[in-house]
Coordinates of C-alpha atoms in Angstrom, one line a residue:
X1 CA 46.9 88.5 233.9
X2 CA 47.0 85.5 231.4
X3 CA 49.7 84.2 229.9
X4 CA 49.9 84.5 226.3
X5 CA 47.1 81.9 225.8
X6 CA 44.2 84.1 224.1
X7 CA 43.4 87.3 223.3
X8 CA 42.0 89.2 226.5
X9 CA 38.6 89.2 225.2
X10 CA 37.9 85.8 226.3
X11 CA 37.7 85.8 229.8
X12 CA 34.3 88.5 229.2
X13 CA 33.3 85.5 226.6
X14 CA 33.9 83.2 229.5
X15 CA 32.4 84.7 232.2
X16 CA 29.4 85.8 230.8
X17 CA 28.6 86.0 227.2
X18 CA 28.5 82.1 226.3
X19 CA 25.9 81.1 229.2
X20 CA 23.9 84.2 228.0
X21 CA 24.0 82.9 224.3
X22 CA 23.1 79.2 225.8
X23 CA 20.5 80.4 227.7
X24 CA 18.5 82.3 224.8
X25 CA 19.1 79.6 222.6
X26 CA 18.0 76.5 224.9
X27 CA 21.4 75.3 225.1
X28 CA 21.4 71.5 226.9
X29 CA 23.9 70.9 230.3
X30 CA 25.2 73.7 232.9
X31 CA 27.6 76.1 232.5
X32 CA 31.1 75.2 233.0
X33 CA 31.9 79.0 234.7
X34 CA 29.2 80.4 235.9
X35 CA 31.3 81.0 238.8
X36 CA 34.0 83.3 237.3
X37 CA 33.1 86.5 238.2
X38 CA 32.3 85.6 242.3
X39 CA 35.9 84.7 241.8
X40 CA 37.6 88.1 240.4
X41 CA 35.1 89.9 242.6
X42 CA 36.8 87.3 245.7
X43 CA 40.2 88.4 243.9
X44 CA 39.8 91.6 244.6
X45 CA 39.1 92.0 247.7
X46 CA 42.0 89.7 249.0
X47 CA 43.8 92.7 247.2
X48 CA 43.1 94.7 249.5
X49 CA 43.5 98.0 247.4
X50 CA 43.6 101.3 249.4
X51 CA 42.3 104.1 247.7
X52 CA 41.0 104.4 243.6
X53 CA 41.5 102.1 241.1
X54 CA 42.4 103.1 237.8
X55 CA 42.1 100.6 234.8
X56 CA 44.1 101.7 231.9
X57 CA 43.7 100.3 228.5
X58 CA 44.3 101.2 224.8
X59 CA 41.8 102.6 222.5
X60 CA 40.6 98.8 221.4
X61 CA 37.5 97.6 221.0
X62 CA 38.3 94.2 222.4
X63 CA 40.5 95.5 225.7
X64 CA 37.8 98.1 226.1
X65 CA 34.8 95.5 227.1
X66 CA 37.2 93.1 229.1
X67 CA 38.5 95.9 231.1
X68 CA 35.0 97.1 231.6
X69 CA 34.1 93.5 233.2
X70 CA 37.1 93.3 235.2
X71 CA 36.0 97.6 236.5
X72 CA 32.6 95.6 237.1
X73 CA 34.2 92.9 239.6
X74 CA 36.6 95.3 241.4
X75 CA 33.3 97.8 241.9
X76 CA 31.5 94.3 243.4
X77 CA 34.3 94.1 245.8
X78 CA 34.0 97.5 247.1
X79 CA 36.3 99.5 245.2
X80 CA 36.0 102.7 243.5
X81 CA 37.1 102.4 239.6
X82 CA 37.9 104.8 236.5
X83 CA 38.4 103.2 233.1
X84 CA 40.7 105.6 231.4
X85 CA 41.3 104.4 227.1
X86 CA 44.4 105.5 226.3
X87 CA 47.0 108.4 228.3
X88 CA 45.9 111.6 226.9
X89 CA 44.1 112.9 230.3
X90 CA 46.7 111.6 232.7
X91 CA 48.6 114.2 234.0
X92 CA 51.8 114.6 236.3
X93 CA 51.8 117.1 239.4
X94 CA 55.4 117.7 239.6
X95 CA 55.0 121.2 241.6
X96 CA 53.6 119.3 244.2
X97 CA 52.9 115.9 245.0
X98 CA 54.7 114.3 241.8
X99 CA 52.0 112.1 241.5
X100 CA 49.6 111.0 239.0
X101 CA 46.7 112.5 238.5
X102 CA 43.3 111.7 236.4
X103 CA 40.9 114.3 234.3
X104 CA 39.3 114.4 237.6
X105 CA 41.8 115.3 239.8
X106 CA 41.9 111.7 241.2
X107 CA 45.2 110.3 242.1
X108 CA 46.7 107.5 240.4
X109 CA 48.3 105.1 242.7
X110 CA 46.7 101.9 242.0
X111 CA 46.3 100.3 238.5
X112 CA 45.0 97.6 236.3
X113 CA 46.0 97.3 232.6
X114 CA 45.8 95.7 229.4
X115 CA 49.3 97.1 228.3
X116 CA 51.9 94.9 228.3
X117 CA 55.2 95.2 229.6
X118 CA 57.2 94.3 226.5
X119 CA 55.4 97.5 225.4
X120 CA 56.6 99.6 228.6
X121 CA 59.8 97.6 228.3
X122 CA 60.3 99.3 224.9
X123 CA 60.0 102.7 225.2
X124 CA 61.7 102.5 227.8
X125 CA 64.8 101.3 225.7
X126 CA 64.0 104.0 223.1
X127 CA 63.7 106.7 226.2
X128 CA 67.3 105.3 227.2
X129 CA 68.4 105.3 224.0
X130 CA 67.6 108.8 222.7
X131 CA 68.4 110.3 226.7
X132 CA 71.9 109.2 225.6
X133 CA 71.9 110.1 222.3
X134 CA 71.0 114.1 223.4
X135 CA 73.6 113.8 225.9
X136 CA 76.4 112.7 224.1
X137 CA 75.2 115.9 221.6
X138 CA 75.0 118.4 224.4
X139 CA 78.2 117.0 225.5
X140 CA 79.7 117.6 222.0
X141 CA 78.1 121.2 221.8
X142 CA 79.1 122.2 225.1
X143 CA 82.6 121.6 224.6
X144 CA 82.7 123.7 221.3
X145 CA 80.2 126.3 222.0
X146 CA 79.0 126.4 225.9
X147 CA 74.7 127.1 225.9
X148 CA 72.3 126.5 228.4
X149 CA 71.0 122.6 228.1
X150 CA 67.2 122.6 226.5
X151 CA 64.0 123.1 228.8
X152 CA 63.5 119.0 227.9
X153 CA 66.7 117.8 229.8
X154 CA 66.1 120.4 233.2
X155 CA 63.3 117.7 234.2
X156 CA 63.9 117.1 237.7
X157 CA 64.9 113.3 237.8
X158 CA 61.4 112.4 239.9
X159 CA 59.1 113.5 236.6
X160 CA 57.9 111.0 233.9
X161 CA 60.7 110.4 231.1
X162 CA 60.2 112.1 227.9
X163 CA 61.7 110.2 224.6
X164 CA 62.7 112.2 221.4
X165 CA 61.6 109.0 219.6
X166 CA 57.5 108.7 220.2
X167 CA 56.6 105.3 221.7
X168 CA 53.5 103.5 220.2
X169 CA 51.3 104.6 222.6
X170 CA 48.2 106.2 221.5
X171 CA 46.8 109.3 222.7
X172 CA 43.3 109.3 222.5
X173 CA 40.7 111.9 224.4
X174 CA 37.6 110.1 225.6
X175 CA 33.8 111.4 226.0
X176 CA 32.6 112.4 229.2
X177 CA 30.9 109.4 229.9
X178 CA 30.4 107.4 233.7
X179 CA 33.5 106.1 235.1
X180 CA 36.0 107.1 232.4
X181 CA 38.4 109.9 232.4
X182 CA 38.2 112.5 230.1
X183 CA 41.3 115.0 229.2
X184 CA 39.5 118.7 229.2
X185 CA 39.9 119.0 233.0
X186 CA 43.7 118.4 232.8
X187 CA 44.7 121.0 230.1
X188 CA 42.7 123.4 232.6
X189 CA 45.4 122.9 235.1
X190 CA 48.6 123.6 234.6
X191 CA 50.0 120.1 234.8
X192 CA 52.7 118.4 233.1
X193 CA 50.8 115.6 230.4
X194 CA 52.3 112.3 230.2
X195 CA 53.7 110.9 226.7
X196 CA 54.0 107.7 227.1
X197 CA 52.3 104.5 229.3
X198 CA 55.9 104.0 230.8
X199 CA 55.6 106.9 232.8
X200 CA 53.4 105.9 235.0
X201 CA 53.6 101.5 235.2
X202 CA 57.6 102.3 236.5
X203 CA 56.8 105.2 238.6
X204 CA 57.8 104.4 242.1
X205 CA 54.0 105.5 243.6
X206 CA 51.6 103.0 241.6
X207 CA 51.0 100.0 242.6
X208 CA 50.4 97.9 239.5
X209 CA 48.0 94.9 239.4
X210 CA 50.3 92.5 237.0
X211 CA 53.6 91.4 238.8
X212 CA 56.5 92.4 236.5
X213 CA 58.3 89.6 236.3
X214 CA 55.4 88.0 234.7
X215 CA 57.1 89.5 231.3
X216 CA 59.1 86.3 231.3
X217 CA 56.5 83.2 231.6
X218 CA 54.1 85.3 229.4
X219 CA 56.3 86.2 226.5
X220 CA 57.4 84.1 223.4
X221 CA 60.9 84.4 224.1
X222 CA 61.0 82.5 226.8
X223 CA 60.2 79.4 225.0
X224 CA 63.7 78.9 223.5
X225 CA 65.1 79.0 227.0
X226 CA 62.5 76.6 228.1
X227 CA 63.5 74.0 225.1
X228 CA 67.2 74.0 226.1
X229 CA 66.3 73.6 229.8
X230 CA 63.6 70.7 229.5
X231 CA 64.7 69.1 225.8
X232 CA 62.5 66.0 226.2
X233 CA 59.4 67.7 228.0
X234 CA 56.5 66.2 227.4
X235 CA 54.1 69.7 227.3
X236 CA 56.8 72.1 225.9
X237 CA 57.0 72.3 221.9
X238 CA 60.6 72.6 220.9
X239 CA 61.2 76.3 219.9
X240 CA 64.4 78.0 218.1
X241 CA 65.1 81.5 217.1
X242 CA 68.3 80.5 214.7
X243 CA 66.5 79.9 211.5
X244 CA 69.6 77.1 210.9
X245 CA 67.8 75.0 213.5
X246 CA 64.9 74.4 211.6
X247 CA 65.7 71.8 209.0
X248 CA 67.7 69.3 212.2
X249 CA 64.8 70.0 214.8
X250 CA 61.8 70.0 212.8
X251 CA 61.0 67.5 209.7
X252 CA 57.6 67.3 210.7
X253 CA 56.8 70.6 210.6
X254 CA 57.2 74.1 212.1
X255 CA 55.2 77.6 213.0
X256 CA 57.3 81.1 212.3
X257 CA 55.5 84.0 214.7
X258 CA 56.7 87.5 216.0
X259 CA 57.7 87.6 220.0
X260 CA 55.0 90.3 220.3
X261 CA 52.6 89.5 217.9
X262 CA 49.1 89.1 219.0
X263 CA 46.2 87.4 217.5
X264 CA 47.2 85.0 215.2
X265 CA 49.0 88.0 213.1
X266 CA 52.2 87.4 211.1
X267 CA 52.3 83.7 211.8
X268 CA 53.6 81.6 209.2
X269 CA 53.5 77.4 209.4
X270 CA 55.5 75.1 207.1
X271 CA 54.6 71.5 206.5
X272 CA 57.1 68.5 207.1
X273 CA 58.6 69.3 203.7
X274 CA 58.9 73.0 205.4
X275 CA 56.2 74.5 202.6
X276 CA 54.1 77.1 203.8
X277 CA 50.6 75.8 204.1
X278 CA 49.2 79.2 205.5
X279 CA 50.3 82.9 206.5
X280 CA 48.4 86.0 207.7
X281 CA 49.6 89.2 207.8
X282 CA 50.1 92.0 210.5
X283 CA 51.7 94.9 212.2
X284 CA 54.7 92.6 213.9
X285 CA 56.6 91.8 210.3
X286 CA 59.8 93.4 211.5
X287 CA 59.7 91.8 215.1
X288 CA 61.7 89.0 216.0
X289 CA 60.8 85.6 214.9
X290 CA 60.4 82.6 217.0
X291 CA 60.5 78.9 215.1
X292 CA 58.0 76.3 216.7
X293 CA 57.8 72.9 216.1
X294 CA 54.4 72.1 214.8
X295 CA 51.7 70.8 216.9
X296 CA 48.2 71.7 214.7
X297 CA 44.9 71.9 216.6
X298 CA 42.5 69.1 216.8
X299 CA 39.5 69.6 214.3
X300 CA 35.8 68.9 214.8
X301 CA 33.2 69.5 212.6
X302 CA 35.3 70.9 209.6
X303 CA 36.9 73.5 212.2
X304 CA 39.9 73.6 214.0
X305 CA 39.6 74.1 217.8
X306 CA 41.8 75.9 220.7
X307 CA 40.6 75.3 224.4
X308 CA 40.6 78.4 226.6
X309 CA 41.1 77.8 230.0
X310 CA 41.1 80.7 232.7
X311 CA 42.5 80.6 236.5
X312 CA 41.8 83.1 238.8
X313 CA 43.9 83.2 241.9
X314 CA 45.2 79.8 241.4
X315 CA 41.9 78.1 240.8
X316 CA 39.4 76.9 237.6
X317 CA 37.3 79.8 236.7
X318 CA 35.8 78.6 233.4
X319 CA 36.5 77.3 229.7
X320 CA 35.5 78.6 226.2
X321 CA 36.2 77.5 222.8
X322 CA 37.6 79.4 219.5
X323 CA 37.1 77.9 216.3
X324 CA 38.0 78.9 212.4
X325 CA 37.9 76.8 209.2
X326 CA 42.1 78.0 209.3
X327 CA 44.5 76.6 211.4
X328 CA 45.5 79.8 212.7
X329 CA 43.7 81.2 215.2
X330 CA 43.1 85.0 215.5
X331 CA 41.1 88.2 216.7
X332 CA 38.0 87.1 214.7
X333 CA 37.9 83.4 215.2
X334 CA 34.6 82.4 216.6
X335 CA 33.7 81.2 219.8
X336 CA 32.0 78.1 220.9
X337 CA 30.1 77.6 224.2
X338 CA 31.2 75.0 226.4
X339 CA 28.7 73.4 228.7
X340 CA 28.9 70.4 231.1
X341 CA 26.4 67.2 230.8
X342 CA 25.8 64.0 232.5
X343 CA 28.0 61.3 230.8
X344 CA 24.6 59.1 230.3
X345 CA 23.6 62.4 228.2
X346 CA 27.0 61.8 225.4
X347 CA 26.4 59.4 223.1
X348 CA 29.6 56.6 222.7
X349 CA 30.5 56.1 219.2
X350 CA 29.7 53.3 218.0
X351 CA 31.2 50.3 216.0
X352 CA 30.7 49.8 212.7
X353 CA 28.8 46.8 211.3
X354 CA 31.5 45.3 209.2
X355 CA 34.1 45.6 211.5
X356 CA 34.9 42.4 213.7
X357 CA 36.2 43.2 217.5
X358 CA 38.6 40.6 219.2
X359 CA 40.4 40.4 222.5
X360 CA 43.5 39.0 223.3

């Protein structure tokens, strides 16, 4: 899992596509992760996963190719993958087992995703909310005029959850194609379909490959906590979310951003006399907002760069570069290759001329 550092993307970029691109194009020095995928394919099989391994992502470009390099490592360690884009052919067997099923009949019990839990953590609020909302109606209705409650609320309490209000999940078919699920097989059984990722990342009988609790170190909102916790620390960035903090705890500067927001969208930064200096736009403008005091990335070359570290099980796995002529970095920043030389190979800056050098 990463923690809120990049977009998911990278570690492919990581891993593979900058020593491909340094290769073709003669690229000096070594790579600086050419051992990142012998480590997740190492990962894995510490796992120890018993039975399939379904990796569940949404119908993106960008988490489509990462979660087809992660299917390729878990397939190196020995383990037996479907890639299934979005929910539409997941279906529950609640005559039966009351377990998960794929297009292909395969159980569900392990999984890998590029959902994140503040998005299972909502609809699951909405579910709450609108579960209470129909009961406090069929509550009302039943004292005045006694009915049968609706075929919706008779669910026996070990199905999926099914909210009035539609989460944002998308529900996308997929073509037939190797190692990805397709929903034609499920509508031929008489099985219940699931609405909404939820269903199946809290469901007692899947084991899910991202702890949960790593909703708090990878979320935004933590950061406020952090600040209050460790004031003075030297590699935290004060944050706020009371807008009447800004002025006293940031005259140098600060960043507005959504908690949710991903790839540089909606983010908003203000210069020490709190101007805005740049903004892009997005789908997270009614989400909450997180102030940040301002720490602008280093520029080289006329670019502004962010350093892209990954870990796999505890350890280095590899570094990769984003770059943009803005100081927001987003989904279509480009990407730099990072390679390792010999120190004799970098050339020292050197002094100029007119400028006199003295030693106390």
């Amino acid at each position: 899992y990463e923690y809120n550092a990049d977009s998911a993307s990278c570690l492919f970029e990581c891993g593979h596509s900058q020593d491909k691109w340094a290769d073709v194009v003669g690229l000096g020095g070594r790579s600086n992760s050419d051992t990142l995928f012998r480590q997740l394919v190492a990962a894995w099989t510490t796992k120890e996963v018993v039975g399939h391994l379904h990796l569940l992502c949404d119908d993106d470009l960008e988490e489509r190719y990462h979660s087809m390099y992660m299917q390729a490592a878990a397939q190196a360690a020995g383990i037996p993958c479907t890639l299934i884009v979005g929910i539409d052919s997941i279906s529950f067997d609640n005559e039966h087992d009351g377990l998960f099923r794929d297009a292909n009949n395969v159980v569900i019990q392990n999984v890998w995703k590029t959902w994140s839990w503040e998005t299972v953590l909502k609809q699951y609020k909405q579910s709450t909310a609108a579960t209470s909302s129909s009961n406090e109606a069929d509550h009302h209705m039943d004292h005045h005029h006694p009915r049968s409650p609706p075929n919706s609320l008779k669910r026996p309490l070990s199905s999926p959850t099914t909210s009035i209000t539609p989460g944002p999940t998308k529900l996308k078919r997929e073509d037939d194609v190797s190692g990805v699920a397709t929903s034609s097989s499920n509508r031929r059984r008489n099985l219940q379909p699931v609405r909404q990722v939820m269903d199946i990342l809290l469901h007692e009988s899947v084991r899910v490959f991202e702890p949960l609790w790593t909703v708090l170190p990878s979320s935004k909102a933590i950061l406020p906590v952090l600040s209050k916790l460790y004031p003075s620390h030297p590699y935290l960035l004060a944050s706020t979310f009371d807008e009447a903090d800004v002025v006293p705890m940031f005259p140098k500067g600060y960043c507005a951003k959504p908690v949710m927001g991903r790839t540089g969208a909606n983010v908003s930064i203000y210069n020490d006399r709190h101007e805005l200096i740049s903004a892009t736009g997005g789908a997270w403008d009614k989400d909450n907002i997180l102030f940040q005091e301002l720490a602008l990335l280093p520029q080289y070359d006329g670019k502004y760069v962010q350093v892209n570290c990954w870990a796999i099980d505890g350890r280095y796995g590899g570094t990769i570069l984003r770059v943009d002529e803005s100081n927001i970095i987003g989904g279509s920043s480009g990407m730099y290759a990072m390679r390792v030389v010999p120190d004799d190979d970098v050339a020292l800056p050197q002094t100029p001329t007119n400028v006199t050098t003295t030693t106390d």
